[in-house]
Short mmCIF file of C-alpha atoms and ligand atoms in Angstrom, two decimals:
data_model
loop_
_atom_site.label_atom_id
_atom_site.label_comp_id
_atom_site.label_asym_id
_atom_site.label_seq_id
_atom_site.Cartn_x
_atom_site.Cartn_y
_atom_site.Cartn_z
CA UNK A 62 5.32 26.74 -20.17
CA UNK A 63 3.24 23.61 -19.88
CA UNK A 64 5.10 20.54 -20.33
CA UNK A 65 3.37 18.88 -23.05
CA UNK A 66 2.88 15.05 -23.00
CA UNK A 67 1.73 14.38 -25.96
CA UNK A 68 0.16 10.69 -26.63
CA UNK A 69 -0.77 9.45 -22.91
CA UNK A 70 -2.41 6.48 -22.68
CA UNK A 71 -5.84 6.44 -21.61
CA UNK A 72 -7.64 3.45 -19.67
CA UNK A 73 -9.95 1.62 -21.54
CA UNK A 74 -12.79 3.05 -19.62
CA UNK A 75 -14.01 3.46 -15.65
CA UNK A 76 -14.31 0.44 -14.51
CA UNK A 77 -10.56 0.02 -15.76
CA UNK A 78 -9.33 2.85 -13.25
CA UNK A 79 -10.91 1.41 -10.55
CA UNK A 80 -10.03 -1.43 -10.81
CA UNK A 81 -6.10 -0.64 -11.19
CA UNK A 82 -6.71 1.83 -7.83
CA UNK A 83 -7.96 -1.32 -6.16
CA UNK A 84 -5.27 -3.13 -7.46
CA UNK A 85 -2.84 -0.92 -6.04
CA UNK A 86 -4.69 -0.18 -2.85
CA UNK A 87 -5.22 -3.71 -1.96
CA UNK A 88 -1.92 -5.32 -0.97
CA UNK A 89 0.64 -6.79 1.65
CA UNK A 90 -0.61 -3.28 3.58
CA UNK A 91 -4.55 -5.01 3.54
CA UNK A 92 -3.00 -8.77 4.25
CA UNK A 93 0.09 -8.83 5.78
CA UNK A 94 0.55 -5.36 7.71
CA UNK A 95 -2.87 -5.20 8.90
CA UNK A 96 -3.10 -7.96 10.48
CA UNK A 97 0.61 -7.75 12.21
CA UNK A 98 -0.33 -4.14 13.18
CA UNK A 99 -3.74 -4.96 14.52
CA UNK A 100 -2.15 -8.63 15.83
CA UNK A 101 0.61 -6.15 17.89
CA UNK A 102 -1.97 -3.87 19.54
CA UNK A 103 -3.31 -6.77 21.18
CA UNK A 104 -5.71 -5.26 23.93
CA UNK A 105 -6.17 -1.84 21.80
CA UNK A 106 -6.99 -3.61 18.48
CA UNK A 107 -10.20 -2.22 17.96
CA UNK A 108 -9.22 1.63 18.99
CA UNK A 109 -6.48 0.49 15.88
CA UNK A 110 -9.54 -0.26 13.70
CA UNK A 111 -11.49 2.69 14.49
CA UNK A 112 -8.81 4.78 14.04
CA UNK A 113 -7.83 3.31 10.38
CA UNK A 114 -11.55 3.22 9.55
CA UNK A 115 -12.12 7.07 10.93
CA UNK A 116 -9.00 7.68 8.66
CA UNK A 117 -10.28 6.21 5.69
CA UNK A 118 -13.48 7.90 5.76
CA UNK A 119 -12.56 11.82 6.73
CA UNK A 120 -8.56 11.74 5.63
CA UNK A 121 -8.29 8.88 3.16
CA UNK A 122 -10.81 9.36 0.62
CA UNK A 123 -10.89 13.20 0.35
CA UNK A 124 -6.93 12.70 -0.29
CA UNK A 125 -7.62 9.80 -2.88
CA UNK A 126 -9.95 12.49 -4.94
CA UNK A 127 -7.37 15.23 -4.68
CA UNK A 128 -4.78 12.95 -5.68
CA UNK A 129 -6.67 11.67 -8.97
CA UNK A 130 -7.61 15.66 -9.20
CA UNK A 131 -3.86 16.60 -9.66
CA UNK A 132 -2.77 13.52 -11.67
CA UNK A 133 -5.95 14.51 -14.48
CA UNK A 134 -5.76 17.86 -14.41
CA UNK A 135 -1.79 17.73 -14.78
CA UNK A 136 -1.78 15.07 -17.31
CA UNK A 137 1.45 14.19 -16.60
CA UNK A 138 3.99 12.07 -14.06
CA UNK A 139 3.66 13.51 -10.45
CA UNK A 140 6.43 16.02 -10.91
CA UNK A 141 4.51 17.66 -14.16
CA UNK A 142 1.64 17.05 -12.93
CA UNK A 143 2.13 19.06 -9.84
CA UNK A 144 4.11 21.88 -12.57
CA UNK A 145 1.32 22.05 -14.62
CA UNK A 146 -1.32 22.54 -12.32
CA UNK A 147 0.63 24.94 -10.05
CA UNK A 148 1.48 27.11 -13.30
CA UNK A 149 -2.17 26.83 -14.27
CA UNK A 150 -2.98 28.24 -10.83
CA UNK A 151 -0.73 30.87 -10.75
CA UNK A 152 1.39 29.38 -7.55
CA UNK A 153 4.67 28.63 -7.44
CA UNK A 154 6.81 25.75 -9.28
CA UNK A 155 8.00 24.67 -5.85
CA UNK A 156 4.61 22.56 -5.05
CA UNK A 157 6.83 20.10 -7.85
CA UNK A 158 8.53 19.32 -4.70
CA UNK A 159 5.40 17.32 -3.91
CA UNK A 160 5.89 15.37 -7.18
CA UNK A 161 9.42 14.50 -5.91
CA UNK A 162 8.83 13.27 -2.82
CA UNK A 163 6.11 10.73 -4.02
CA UNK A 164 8.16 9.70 -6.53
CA UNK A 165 11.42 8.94 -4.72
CA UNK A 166 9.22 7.80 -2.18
CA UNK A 167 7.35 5.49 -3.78
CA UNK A 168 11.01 3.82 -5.02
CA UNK A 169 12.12 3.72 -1.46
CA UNK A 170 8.41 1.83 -0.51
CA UNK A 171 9.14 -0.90 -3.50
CA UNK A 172 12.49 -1.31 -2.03
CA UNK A 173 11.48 -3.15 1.10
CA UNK A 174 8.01 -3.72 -0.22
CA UNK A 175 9.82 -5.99 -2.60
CA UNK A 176 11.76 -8.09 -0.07
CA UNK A 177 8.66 -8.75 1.78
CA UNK A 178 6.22 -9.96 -1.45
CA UNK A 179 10.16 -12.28 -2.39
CA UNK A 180 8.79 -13.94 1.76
CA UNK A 181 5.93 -14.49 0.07
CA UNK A 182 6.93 -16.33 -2.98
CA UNK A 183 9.26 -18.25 -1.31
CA UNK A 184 6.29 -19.21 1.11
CA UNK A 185 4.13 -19.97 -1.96
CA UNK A 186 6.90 -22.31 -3.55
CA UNK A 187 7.60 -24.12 -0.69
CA UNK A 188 3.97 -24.63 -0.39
CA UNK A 189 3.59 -25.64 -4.06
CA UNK A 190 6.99 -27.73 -4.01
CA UNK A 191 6.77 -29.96 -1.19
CA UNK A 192 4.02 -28.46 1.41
CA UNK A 193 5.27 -26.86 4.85
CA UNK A 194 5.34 -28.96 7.64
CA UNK A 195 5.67 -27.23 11.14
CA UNK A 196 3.38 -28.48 13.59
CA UNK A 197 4.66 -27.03 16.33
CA UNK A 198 5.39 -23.22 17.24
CA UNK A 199 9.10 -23.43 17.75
CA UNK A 200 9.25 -25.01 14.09
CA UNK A 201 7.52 -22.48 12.71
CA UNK A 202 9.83 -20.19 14.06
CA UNK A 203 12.31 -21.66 13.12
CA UNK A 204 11.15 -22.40 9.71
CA UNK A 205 10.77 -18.45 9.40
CA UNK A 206 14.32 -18.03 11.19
CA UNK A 207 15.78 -19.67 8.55
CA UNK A 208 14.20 -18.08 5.95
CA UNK A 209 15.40 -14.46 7.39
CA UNK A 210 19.30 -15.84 7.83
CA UNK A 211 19.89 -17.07 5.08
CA UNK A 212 20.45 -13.44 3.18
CA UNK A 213 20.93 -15.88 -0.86
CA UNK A 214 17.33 -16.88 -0.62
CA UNK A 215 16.47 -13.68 0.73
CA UNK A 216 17.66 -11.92 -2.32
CA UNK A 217 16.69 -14.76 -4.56
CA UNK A 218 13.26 -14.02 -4.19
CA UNK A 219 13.32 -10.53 -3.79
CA UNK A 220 14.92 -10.55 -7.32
CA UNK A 221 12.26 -12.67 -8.69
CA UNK A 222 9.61 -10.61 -7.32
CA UNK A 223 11.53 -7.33 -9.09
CA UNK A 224 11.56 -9.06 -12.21
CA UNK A 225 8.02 -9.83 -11.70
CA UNK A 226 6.78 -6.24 -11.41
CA UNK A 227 9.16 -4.79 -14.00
CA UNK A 228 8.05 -6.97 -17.12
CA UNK A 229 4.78 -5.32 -16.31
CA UNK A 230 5.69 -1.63 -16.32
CA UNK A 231 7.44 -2.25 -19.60
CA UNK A 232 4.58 -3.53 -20.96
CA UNK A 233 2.76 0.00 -20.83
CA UNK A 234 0.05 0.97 -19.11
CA UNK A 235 -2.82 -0.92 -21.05
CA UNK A 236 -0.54 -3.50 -21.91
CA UNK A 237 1.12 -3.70 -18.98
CA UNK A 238 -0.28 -2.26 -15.81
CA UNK A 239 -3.76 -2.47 -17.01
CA UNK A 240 -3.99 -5.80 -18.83
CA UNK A 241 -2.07 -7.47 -15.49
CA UNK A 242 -5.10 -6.00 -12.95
CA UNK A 243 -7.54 -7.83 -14.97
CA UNK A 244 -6.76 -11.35 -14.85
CA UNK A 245 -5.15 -10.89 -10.59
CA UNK A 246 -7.95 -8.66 -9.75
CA UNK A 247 -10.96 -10.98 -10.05
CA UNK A 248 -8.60 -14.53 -9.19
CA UNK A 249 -7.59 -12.51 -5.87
CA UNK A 250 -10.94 -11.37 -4.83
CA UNK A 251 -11.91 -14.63 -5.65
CA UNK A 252 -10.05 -17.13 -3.78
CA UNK A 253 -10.49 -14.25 -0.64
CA UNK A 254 -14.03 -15.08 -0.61
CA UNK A 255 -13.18 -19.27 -0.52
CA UNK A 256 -10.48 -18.36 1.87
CA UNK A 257 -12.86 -16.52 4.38
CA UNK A 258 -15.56 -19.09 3.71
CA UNK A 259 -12.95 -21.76 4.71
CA UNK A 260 -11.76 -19.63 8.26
CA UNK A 261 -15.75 -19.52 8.67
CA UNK A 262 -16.10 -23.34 8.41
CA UNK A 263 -12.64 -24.27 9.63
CA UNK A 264 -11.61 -21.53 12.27
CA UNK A 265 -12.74 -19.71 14.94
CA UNK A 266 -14.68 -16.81 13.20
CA UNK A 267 -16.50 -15.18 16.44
CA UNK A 268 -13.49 -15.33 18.22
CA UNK A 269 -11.70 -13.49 14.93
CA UNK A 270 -14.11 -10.54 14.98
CA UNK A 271 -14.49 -10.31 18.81
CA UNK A 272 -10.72 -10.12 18.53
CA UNK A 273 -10.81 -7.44 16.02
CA UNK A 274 -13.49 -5.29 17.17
CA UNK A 275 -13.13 -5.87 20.85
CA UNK A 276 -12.60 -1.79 21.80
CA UNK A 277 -10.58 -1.14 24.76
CA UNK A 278 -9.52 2.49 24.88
CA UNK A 279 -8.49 2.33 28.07
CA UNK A 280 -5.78 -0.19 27.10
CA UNK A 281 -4.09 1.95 24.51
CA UNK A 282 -0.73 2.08 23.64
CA UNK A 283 1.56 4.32 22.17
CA UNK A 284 1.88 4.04 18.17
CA UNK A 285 -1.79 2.69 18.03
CA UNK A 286 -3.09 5.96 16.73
CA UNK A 287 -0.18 6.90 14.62
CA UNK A 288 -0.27 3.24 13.25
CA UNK A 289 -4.03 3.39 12.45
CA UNK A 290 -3.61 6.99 10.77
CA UNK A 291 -0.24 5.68 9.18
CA UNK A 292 -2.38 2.58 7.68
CA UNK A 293 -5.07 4.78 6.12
CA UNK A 294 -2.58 5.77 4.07
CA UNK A 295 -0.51 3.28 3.57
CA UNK A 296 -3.54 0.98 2.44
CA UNK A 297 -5.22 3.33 -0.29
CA UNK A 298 -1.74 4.37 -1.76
CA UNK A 299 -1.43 7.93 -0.88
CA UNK A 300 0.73 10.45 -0.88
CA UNK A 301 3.36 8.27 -2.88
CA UNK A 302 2.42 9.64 -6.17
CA UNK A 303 1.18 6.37 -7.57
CA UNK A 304 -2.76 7.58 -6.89
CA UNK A 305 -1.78 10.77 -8.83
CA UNK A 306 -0.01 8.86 -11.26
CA UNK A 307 -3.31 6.32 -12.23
CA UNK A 308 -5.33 9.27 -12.53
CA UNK A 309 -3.41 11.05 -14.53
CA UNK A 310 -4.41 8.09 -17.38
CA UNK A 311 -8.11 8.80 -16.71
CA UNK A 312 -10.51 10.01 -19.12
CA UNK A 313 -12.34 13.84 -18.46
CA UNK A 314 -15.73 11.71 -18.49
CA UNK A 315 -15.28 9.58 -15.06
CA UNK A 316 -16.80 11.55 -12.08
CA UNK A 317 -13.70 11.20 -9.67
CA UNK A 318 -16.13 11.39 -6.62
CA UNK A 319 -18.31 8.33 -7.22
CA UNK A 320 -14.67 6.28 -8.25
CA UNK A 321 -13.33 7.03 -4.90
CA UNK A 322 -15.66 5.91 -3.01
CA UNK A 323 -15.88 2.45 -5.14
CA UNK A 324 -12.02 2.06 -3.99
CA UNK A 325 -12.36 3.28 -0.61
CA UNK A 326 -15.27 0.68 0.24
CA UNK A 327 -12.98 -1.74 -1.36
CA UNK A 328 -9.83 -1.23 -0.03
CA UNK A 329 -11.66 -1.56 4.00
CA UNK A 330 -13.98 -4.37 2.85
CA UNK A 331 -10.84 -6.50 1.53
CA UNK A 332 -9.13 -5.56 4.32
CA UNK A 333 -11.30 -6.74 6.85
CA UNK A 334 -12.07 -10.20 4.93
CA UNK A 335 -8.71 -10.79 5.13
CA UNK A 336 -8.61 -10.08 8.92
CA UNK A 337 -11.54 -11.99 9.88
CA UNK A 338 -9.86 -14.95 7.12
CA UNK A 339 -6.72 -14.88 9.10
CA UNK A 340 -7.54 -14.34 12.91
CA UNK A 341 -10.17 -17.15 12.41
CA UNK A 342 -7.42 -19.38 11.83
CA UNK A 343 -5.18 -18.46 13.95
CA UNK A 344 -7.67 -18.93 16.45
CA UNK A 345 -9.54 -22.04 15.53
CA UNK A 346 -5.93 -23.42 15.39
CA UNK A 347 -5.85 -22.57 19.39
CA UNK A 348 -2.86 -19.73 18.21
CA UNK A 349 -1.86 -16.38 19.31
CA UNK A 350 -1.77 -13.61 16.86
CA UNK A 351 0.62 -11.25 17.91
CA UNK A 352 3.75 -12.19 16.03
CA UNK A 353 5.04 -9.23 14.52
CA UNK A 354 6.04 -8.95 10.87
CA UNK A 355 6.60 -12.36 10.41
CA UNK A 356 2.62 -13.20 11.76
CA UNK A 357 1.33 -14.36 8.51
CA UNK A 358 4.28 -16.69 7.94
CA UNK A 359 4.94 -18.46 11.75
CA UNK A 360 1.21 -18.92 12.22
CA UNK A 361 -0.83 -19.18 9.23
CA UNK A 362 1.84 -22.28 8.21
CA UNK A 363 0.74 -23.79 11.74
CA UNK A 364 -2.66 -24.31 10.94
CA UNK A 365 -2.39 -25.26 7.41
CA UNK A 366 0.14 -28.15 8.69
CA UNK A 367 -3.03 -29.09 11.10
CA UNK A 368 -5.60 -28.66 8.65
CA UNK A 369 -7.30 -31.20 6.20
CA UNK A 370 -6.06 -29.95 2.72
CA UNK A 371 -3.92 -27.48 4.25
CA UNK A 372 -1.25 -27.66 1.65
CA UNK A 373 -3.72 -26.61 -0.74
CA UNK A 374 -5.63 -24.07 1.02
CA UNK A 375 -1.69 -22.84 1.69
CA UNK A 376 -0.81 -22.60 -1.50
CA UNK A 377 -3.82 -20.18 -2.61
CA UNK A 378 -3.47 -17.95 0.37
CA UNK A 379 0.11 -17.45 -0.73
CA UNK A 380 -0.99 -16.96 -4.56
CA UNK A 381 -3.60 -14.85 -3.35
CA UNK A 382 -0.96 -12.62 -1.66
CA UNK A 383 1.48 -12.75 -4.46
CA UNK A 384 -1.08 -11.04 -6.48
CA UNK A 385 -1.95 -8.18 -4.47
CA UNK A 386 1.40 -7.51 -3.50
CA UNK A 387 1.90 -7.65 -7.38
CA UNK A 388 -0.45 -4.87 -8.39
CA UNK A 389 0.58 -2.66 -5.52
CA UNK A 390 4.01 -3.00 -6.20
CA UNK A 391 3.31 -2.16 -9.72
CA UNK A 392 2.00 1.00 -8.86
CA UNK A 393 4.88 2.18 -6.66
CA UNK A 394 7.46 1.36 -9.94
CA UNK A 395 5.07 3.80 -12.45
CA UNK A 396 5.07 7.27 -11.14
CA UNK A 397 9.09 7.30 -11.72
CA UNK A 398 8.99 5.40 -15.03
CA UNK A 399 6.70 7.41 -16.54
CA UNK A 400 8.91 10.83 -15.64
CA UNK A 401 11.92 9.08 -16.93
CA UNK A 402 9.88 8.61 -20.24
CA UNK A 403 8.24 11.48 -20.40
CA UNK A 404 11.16 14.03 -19.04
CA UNK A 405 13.60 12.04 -21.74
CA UNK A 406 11.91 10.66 -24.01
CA UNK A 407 13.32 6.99 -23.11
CA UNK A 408 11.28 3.78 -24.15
CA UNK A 409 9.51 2.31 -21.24
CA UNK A 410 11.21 -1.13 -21.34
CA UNK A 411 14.41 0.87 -21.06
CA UNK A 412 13.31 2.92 -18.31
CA UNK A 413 11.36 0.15 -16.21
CA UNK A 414 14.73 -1.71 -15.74
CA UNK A 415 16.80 1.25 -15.89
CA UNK A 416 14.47 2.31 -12.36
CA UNK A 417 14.41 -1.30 -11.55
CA UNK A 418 18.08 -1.57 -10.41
CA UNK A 419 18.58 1.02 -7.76
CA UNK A 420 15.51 -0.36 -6.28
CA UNK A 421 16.62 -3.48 -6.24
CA UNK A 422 20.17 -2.95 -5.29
CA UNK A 423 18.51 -1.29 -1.96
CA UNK A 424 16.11 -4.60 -1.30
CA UNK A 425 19.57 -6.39 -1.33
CA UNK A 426 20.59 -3.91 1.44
CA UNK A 427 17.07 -4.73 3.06
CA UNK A 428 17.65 -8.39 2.92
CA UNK A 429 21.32 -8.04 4.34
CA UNK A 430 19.78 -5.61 7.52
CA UNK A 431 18.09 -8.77 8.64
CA UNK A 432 21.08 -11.20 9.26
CA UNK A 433 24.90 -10.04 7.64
CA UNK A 434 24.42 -6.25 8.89
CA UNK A 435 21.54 -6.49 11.58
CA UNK A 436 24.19 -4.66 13.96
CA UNK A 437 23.46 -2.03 11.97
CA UNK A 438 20.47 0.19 13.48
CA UNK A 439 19.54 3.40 13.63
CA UNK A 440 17.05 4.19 16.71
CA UNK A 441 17.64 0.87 17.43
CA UNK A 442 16.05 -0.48 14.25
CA UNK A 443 17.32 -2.16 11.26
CA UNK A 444 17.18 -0.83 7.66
CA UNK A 445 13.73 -2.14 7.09
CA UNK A 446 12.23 -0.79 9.76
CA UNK A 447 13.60 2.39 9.49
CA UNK A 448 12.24 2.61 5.78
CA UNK A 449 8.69 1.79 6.77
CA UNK A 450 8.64 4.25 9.70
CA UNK A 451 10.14 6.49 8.00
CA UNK A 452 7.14 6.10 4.73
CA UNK A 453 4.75 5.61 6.80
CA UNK A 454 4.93 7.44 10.20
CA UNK A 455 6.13 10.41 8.18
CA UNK A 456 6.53 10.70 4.45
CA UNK A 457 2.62 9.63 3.57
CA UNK A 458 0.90 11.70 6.75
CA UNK A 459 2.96 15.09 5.78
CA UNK A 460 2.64 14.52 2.09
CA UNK A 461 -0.79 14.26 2.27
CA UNK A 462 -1.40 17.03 4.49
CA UNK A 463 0.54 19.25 1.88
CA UNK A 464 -1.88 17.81 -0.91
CA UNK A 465 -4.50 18.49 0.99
CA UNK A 466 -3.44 22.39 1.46
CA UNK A 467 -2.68 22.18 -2.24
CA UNK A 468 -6.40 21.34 -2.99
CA UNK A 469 -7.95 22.96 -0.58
CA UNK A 470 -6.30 25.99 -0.38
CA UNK A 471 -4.12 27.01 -3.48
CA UNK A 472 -5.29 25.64 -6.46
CA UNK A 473 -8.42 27.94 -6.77
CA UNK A 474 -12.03 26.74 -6.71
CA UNK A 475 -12.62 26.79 -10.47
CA UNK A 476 -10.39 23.97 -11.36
CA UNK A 477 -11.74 22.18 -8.21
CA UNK A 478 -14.96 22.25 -9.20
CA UNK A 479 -14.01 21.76 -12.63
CA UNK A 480 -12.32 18.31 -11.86
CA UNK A 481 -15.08 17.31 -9.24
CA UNK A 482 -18.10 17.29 -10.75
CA UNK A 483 -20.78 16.71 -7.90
CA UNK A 484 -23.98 18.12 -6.72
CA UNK A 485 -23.00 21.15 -4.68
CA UNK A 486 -23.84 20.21 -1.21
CA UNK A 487 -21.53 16.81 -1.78
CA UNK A 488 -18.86 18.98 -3.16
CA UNK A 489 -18.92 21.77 -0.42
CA UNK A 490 -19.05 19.16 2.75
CA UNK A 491 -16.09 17.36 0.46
CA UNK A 492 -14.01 20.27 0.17
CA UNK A 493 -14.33 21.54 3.29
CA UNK A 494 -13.32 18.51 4.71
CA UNK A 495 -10.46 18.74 2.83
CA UNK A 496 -9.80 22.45 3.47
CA UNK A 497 -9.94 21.97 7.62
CA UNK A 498 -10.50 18.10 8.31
CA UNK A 499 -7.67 16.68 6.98
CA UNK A 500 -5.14 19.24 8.02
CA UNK A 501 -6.07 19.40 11.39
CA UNK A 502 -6.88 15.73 11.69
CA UNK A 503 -3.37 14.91 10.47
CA UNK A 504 -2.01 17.12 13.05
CA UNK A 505 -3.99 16.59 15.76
CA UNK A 506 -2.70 12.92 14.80
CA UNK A 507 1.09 13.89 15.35
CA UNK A 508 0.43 16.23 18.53
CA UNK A 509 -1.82 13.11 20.19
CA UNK A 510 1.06 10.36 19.56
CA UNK A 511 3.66 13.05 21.14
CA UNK A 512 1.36 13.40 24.34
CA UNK A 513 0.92 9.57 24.51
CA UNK A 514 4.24 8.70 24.60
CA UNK A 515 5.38 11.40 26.76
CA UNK A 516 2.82 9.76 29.19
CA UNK A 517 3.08 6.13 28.52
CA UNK A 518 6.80 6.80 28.07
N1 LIG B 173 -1.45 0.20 -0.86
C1 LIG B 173 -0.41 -0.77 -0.95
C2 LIG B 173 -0.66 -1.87 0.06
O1 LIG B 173 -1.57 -1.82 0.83
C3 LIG B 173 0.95 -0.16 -0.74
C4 LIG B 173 1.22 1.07 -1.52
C5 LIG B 173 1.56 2.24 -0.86
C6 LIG B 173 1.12 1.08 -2.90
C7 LIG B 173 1.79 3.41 -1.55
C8 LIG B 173 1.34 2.27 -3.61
C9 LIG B 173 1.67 3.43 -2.93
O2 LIG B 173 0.03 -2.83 0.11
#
């Protein structure tokens, strides 16, 4: 039997979805990992951008339609949505399995995601409190060293930040989830544009785009390919069941094609302002960018010290951060809130925290892998490290390969074209590309990284 769900909310209307999709596209993936993945391929940066853009386009946004297929047509949380539409289909219950791993996985994201946006705010208070002043690059070091050590402030924020996204998941999804993407949305995209017009004016903008798409392939490195595939889908959201779990709020009306495409262009055009913002200046600040995680917070705070209004200028880049870290991390709490509510019938504000604390109890871990138990490594890397590999490098890719074979080749044609209403030579070169593309492309991916690093070592 179906599980029925009876009153779901619904968003108030298209432009509503997309702009929640954006909201959870665009975060600390678009700002802060972009630019320390692209910053740490120095020399192969641009093979990194081709390879996330050629990712986006032929992996990334036939996955982000299947996705929103499963969520609507399943009307329900990614582990009945995947039930329903695998009973509908006549295949087996298993495919759930899919529903499980997105939403466990999405927790696991949130967990370290959360630590992360708690840098941020701590960043943005300092700025706001009494400015940062490091004008040289061993203080900002150590400013950022100090930060990491000290594992009270590291959880301090971290909590905050929890607290943050939680009162908006018990607020409901139009209340809540929906209402919150409205008033960050526009502010973020907003002081992006002032930002990027200030690196323009201030920084070193040819030198940020030569930087950026300055292709090299013959300087490649191992992890470059895997990274820029990895990013794809860590930057639009997929394969974590929050894509699925959006769409399974949208209305039959919205053509699912045209949406993705709105978020897709998005998600790479925010991206890439945010680059060119940042590298410019680093760069008209005379800095380097490769700085690994910590890039955005030991060199941005170097040229805002220099700058003229830099304390300002510091404090919206932070804000500007905060908020699409917000709306990401927003959507990586819903897909398991809305099971617990819907598989037992507990109210959302009870459920939000209830999912909350685990989470959080694992960021505390996170915090405590950086300083009290950094001995601790697997592979030679911490917990945080291990957690994004492991999401990234991994979980995303193979869940979204199994989506795609979902799609493409179980869940019969009539539902497909049911759900995707376009003209018939868009919808044949998009399924198709879902049916062969993506598989192969994801494993081609895998087999390509293996080769490389057998050869590079
Ligand atoms: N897309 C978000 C970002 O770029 C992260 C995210 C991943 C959100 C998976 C939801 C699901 O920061």
């Amino acid at each position: 039997m179906s599980q029925a769900t009876p009153s779901r909310s619904i968003w108030s209307n298209r432009w509503a979805f997309i702009l929640v999709t954006i909201g959870s596209a665009v975060g600390l993936g678009n700002i802060w990992k972009f630019s320390y993945l692209a910053g740490a391929s120095e020399g192969s940066v641009g093979v990194f951008i081709v390879v996330y853009l050629t990712c986006v386009a032929l992996i990334g946004l036939p996955l982000l339609m299947a996705e929103i297929l499963i969520g609507r047509r399943g009307r329900g949380n990614p582990v009945v949505a995947m039930l329903n539409t695998a009973e509908e289909s006549e295949n087996s219950s298993w495919w759930a399995l899919l529903g499980w791993v997105g939403i466990f996985g999405a927790l696991m994201i949130l967990s370290y995601y959360s630590v992360v946006s708690g840098w941020m705010v701590d960043y943005f208070w300092q700025s706001l409190m009494k400015g940062i002043q490091v004008d040289t690059p061993e203080k900002a070091s150590a400013a950022f060293n100090a930060m990491m050590t000290d594992p009270w402030r590291l959880i301090r924020w971290h909590t905050v930040f929890m607290i943050l996204v939680t009162a908006v998941i018990a607020r409901g999804v139009i209340g809540g989830i929906e209402a919150a993407n409205r008033i960050m949305l526009p502010l973020l995209f907003l002081i992006l544009v002032l930002l990027t017009l200030w690196g323009a004016v201030a920084g070193d903008m040819p030198a940020a785009l030569r930087f950026m798409f300055n292709l090299k392939p013959e300087a490649i490195k191992p992890g470059v390919v895997i990274d820029g595939m990895g990013h794809a889908f860590f930057s639009l959201s997929l394969g974590m069941g929050a894509i699925m779990a959006y769409g399974s709020y949208l209305d039959k009306q919205t053509n699912i094609g045209h949406t993705c495409v709105w978020i897709a262009l998005a998600g790479v055009f925010i991206g890439l302002l945010s680059g060119a913002a940042i590298f410019s200046l680093t760069f008209g600040y005379g800095l380097a960018p490769a700085a690994g995680p910590g890039l955005i917070l030991q060199t941005l705070p170097l040229a805002f010290t220099h700058m003229p209004g830099g304390r300002v200028v510091a404090v919206f880049f932070f804000l500007l951060v905060i908020f699409a870290a917000w709306t990401s991390a927003i959507s990586l709490l819903e897909p398991f809130v809305s099971w617990l509510t819907e598989r037992y019938g507990i109210r959302r504000t009870r459920a939000a925290w209830a999912t909350a604390l685990p989470v959080w109890l694992l960021g505390v871990a996170v915090c405590l892998s950086f300083n009290r138990w950094s001995e601790f490594t697997i592979l030679d890397r911490n917990l945080f490290n291990v957690l994004d590999h492991f999401a990234t490098r991994f979980m995303m890719p193979l869940s979204g390969l199994a989506i795609a074979i979902y799609v493409g080749w179980r869940l019969g044609k009539v539902i497909v074209v049911d759900e995707i209403r376009l003209k018939q030579r868009v919808f044949c070169l998009w399924f198709n590309v879902l049916r062969f593309v993506v598989p192969v492309g994801i494993t081609l991916v895998f087999l390509y990284e293996l080769v490389l690093r057998e050869k590079l070592g």
